[in-house]
Coordinates of C-alpha atoms and ligand atoms in Angstrom, one line a residue:
X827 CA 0.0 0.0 0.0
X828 CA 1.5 3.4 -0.6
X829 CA 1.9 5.6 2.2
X830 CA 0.6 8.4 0.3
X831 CA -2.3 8.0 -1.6
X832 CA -5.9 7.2 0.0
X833 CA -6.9 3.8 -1.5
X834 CA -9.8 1.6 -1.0
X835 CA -9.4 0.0 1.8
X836 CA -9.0 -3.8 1.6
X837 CA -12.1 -6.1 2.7
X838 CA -9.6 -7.7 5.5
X839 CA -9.1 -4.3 6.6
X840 CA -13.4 -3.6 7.5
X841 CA -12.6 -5.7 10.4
X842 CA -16.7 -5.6 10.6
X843 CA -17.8 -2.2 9.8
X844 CA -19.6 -1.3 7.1
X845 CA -18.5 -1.5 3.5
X846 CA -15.2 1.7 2.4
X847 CA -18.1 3.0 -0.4
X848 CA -21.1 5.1 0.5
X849 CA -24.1 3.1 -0.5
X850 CA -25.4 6.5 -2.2
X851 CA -23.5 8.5 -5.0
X852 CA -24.6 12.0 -6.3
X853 CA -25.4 11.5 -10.1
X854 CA -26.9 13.3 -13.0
X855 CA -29.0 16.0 -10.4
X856 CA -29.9 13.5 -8.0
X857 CA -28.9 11.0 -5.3
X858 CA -29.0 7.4 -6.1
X859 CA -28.0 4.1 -5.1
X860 CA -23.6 3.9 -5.9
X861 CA -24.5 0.8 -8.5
X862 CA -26.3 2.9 -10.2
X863 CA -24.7 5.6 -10.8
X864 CA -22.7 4.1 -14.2
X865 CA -21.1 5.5 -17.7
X866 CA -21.2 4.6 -21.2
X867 CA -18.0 3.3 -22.5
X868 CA -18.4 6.2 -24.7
X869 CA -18.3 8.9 -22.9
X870 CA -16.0 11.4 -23.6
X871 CA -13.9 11.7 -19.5
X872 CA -13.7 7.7 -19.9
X873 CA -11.8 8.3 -23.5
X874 CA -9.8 11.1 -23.1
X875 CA -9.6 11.9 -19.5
X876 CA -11.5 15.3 -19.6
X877 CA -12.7 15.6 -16.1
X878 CA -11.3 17.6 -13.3
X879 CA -11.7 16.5 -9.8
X880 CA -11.2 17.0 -6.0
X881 CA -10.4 15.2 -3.3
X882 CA -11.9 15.5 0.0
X883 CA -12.1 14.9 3.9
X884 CA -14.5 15.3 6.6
X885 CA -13.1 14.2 10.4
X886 CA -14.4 13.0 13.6
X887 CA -14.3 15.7 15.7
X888 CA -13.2 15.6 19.4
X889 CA -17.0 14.5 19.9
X890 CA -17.0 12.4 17.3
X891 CA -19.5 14.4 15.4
X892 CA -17.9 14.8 11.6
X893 CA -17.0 17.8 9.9
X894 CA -16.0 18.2 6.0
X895 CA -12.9 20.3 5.8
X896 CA -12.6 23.2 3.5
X897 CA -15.5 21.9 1.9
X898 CA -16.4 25.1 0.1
X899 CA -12.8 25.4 -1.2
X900 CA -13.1 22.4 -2.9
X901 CA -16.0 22.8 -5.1
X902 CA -14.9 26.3 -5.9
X903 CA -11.9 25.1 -7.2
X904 CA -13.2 21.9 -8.8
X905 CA -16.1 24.4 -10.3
X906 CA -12.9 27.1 -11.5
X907 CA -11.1 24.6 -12.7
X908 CA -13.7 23.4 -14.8
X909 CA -13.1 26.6 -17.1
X910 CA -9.7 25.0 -18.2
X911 CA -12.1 22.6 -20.1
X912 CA -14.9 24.9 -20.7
X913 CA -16.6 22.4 -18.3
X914 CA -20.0 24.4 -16.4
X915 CA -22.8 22.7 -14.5
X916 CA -25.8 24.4 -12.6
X917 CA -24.5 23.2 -9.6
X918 CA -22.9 26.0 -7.4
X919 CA -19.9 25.3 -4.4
X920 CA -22.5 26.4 -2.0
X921 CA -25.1 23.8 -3.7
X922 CA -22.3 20.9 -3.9
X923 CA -21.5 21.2 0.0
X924 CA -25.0 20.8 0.6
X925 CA -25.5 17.4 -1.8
X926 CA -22.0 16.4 0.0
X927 CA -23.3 16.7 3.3
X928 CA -27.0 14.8 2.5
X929 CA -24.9 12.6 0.6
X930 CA -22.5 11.7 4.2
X931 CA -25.8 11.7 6.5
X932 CA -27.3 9.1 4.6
X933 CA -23.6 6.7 3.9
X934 CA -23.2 6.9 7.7
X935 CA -19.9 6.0 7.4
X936 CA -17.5 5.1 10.1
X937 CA -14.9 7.4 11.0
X938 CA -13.4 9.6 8.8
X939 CA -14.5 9.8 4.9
X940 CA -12.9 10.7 2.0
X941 CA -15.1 12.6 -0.7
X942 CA -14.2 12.8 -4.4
X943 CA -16.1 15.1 -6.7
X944 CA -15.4 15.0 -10.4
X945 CA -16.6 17.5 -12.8
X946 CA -16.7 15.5 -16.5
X947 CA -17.4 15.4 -19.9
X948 CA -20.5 13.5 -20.1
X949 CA -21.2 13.4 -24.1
X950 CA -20.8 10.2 -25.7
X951 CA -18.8 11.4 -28.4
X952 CA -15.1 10.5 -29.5
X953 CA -14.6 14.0 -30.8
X954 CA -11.9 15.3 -29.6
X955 CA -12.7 19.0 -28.0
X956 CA -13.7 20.5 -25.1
X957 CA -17.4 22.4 -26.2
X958 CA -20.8 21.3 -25.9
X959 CA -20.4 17.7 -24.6
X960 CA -22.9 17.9 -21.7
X961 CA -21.2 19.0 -18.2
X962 CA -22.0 17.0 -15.4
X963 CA -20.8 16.9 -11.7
X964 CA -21.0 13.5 -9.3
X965 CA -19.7 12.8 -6.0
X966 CA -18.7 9.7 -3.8
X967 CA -18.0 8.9 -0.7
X968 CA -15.5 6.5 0.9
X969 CA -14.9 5.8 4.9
X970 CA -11.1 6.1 5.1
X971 CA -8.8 4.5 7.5
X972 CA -6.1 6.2 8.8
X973 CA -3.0 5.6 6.5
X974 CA -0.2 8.0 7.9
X975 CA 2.7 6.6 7.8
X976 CA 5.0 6.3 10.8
X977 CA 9.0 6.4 10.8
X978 CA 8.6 9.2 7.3
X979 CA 8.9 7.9 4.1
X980 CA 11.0 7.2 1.5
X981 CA 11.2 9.3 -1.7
X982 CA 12.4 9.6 -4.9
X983 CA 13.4 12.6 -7.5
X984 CA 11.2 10.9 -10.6
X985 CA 12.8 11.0 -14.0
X986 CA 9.5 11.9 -15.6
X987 CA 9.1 15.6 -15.8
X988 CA 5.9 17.3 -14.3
X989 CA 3.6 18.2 -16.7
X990 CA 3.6 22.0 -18.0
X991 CA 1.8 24.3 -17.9
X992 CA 1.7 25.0 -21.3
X993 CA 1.2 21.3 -22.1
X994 CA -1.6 20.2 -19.3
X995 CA -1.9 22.7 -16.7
X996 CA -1.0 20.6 -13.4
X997 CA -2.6 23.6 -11.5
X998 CA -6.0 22.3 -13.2
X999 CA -6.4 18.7 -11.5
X1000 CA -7.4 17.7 -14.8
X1001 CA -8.3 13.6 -14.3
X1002 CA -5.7 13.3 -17.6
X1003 CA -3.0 14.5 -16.8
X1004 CA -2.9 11.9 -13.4
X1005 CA -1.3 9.7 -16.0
X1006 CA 1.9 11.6 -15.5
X1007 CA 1.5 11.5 -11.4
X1008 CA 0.8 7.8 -11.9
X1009 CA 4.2 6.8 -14.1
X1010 CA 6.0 8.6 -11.3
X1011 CA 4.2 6.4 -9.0
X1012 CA 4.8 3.8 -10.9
X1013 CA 8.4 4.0 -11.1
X1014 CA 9.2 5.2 -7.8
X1015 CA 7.5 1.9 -6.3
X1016 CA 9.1 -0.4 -8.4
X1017 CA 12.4 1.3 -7.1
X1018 CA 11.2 1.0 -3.4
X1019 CA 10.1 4.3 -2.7
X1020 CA 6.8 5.7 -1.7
X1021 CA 6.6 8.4 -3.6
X1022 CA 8.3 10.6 -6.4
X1023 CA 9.0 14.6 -6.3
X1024 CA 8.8 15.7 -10.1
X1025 CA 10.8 18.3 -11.1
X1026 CA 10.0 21.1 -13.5
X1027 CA 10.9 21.1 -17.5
X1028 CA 13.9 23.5 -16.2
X1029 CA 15.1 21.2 -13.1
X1030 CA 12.7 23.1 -9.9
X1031 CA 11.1 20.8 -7.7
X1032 CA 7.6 21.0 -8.6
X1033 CA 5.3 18.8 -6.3
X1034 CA 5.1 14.7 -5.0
X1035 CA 2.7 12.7 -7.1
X1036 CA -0.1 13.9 -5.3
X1037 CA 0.6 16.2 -3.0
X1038 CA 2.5 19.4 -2.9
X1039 CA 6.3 19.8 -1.0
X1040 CA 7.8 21.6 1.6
X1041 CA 11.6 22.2 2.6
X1042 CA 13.0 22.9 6.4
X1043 CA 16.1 24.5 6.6
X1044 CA 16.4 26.3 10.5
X1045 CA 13.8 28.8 10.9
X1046 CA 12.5 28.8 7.3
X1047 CA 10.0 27.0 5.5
X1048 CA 9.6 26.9 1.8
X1049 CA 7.6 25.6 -0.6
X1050 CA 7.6 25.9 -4.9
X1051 CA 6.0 28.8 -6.3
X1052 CA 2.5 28.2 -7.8
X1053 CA 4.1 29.1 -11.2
X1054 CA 6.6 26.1 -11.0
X1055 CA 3.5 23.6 -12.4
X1056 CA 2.1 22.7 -8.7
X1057 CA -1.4 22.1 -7.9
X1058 CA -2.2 25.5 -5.7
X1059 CA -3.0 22.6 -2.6
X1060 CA -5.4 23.7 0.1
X1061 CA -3.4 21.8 2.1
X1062 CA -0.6 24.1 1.5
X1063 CA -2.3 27.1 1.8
X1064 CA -3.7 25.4 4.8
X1065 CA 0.1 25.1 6.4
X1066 CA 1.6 28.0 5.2
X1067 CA -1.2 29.6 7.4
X1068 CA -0.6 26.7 10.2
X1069 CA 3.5 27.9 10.3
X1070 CA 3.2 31.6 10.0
X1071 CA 0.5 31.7 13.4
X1072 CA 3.3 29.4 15.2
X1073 CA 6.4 31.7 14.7
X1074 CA 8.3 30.0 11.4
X1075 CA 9.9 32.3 8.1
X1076 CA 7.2 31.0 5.6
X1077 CA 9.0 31.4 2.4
X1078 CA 6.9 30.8 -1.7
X1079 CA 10.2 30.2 -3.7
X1080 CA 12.1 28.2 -6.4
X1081 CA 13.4 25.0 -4.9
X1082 CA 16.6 23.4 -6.4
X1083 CA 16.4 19.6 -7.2
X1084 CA 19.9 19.9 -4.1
X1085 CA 18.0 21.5 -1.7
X1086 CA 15.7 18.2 -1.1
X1087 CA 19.1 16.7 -0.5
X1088 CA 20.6 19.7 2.0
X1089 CA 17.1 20.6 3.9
X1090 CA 17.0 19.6 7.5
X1091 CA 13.6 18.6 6.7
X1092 CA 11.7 18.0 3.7
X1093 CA 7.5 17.1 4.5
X1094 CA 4.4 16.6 2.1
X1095 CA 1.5 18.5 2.2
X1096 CA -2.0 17.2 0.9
X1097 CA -5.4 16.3 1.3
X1098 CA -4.7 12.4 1.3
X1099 CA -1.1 12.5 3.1
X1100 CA -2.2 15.5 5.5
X1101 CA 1.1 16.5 6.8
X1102 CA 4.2 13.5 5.8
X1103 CA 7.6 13.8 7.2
X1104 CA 9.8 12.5 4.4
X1105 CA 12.5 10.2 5.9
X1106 CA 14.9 10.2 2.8
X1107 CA 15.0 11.7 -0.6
X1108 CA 16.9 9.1 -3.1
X1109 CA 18.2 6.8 -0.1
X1110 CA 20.1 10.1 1.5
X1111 CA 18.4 10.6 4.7
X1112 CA 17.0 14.4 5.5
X1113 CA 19.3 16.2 8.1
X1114 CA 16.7 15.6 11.2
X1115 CA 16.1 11.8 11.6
X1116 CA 13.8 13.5 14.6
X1117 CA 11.7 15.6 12.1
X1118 CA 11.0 18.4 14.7
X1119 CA 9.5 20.8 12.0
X1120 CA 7.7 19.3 10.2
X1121 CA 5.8 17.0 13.5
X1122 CA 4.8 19.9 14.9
X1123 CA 3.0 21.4 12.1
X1124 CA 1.5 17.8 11.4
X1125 CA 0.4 18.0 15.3
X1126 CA -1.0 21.7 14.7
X1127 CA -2.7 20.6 11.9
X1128 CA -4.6 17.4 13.4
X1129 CA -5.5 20.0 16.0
X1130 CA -7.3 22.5 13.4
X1131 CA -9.1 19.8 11.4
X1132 CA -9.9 17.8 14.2
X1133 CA -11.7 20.6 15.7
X1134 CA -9.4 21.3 18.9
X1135 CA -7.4 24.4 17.7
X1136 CA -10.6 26.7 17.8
X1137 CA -8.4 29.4 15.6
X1138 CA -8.9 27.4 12.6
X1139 CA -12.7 26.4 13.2
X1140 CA -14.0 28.2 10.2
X1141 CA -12.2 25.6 8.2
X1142 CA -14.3 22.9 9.1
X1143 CA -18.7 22.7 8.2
X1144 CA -20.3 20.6 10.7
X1145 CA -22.2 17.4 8.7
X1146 CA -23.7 15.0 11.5
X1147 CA -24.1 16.3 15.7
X1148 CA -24.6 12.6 16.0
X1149 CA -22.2 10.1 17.1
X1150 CA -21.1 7.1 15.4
X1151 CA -18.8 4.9 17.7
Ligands
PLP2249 C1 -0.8 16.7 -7.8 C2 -1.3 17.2 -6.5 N1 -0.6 18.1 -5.8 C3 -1.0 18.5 -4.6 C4 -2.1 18.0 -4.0 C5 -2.6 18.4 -2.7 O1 -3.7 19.3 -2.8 P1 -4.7 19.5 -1.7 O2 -4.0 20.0 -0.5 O3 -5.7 20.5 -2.2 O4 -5.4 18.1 -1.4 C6 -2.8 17.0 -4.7 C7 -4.0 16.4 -4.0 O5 -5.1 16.7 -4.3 C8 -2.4 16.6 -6.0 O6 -3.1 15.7 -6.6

């Protein structure tokens, strides 16, 4: 399993809960039972990957009540980047909250969920253009274990180049351009890594597979430039907010591919890894084995979305007041 990606979890992992998908999906305007809310093989997202998406979680809260995080956020981006395919639905961010949180009332998942919107190209057509091929939004729902990884992990500088901004905008989440995520993926596991860091066309680091990076060195922590082909992470905006309040030199800047190997710390950032202290970036280990930094912000930020920090309340839209054990 990689530490870094949220995955189905596996039937032996249920332990006697109920079943990782919500039994109800929102599809075409309405809610409706997840088996039935299916494709044609010719639609046009299935053939050429025009669809953008989101990925999203709601947490227990100290009460165990649960509460979708940056929810709004989300949608507006998902609905924003839409216009990178000329993608528009009726739908608004205020209306998709809303479906999200009927939609997690009646799944009455365990624990935490995972959400994924996607925003697609519903024509079946196999012309190859972005206009008039019926818009249409859908969301599912997932419970989601808790996957962080303990000890940090292990990364990789990926010999596939992140994808340009000129060539598939990586700022869009465009389902597509995942292919280029996934043969970073692909690679680094074979080599025995969790994850990759893909570096620009011009050799800056750009972001992990799915989740955007962060460098320690003492008091400052920096992260690539949105115009260095990195998905503009609400996790990231998240913990850039997260260090300032606690004290730390919050720095946007270029990254050299040698700073991942000189920082004290490097972490990832992301909506599926939360807050990852990387361990070692091509088998060198980062400077602090103890990762100081980068647990403290991961602690800080447990405390926001779990509800206990209440500075960072307004991040969170209560969903259920009832308990689920
Ligand atoms: C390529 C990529 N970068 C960064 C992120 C982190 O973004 P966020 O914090 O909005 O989940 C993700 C995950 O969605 C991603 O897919």
């Amino acid at each position: 399993m990689t530490a870094v990606e949220p995955i189905l979890p596996a039937a032996a992992d249920l332990d006697g809960r109920r079943p990782p998908l919500g039994a109800w999906a929102y599809f075409e305007g309405g809610l409706v039972p997840f088996g039935s809310a299916q494709v044609s093989l010719a639609t046009h997202a299935l053939n050429y990957g025009t669809s953008v998406f989101e990925g999203i979680r709601a947490y227990r809260q100290a009460d165990m009540s649960l509460a979708l995080l940056f929810g709004h956020e989300h949608f507006a981006r998902l609905l924003r980047n839409g216009r990178l395919l000329r993608a528009s639905v009726p739908e608004s961010a205020d209306d998709l909250v809303g479906i999200t949180r009927e939609l997690l009332r009646r799944n009455e998942h365990d624990g935490d969920v995972y959400i994924r919107p996607i925003l697609y190209k519903a024509a079946h057509s196999i012309r190859v253009q972005l206009s008039d091929l019926d818009d249409r939004v859908a969301v599912f729902t997932m419970a989601l274990g808790d996957y962080l990884p303990t000890g940090g992990i292990r990364v990789t500088v990926s010999s596939w180049q992140r994808v340009a901004d000129n060539a598939i905008p990586a700022r869009g989440k465009i389902a597509g351009s995942y292919v280029n995520a996934a043969q970073a993926t692909e690679d680094a596991h074979a080599g025995g890594y969790d994850d990759a860091i893909l570096l620009t066309a011009d050799g800056h680091v750009a972001e992990a597979s799915a989740a955007n990076v962060f460098v320690v060195f003492g008091p400052e922590i920096a992260t690539p430039p949105l115009v260095d082909d990195v998905l503009p992470g609400i996790t990231r905006t998240a913990v850039l907010e997260i260090a300032r309040d606690a004290g730390y030199a919050v720095a946007e800047r270029r990254i050299d591919r040698s700073e991942l190997y000189l920082a004290d710390e490097v972490f990832l950032t992301g909506t599926g890894v939360q807050v990852a202290p990387v361990a070692s970036v091509d088998k060198r280990p980062v400077g602090d084995q103890a990762f100081t930094v980068s647990l403290d912000i991961q602690a800080r930020y447990f405390d926001a979305v779990r509800g206990i920090d209440p500075r960072y309340a307004h991040w969170l839209t209560p969903i259920t007041q009832e308990s689920h054990p």
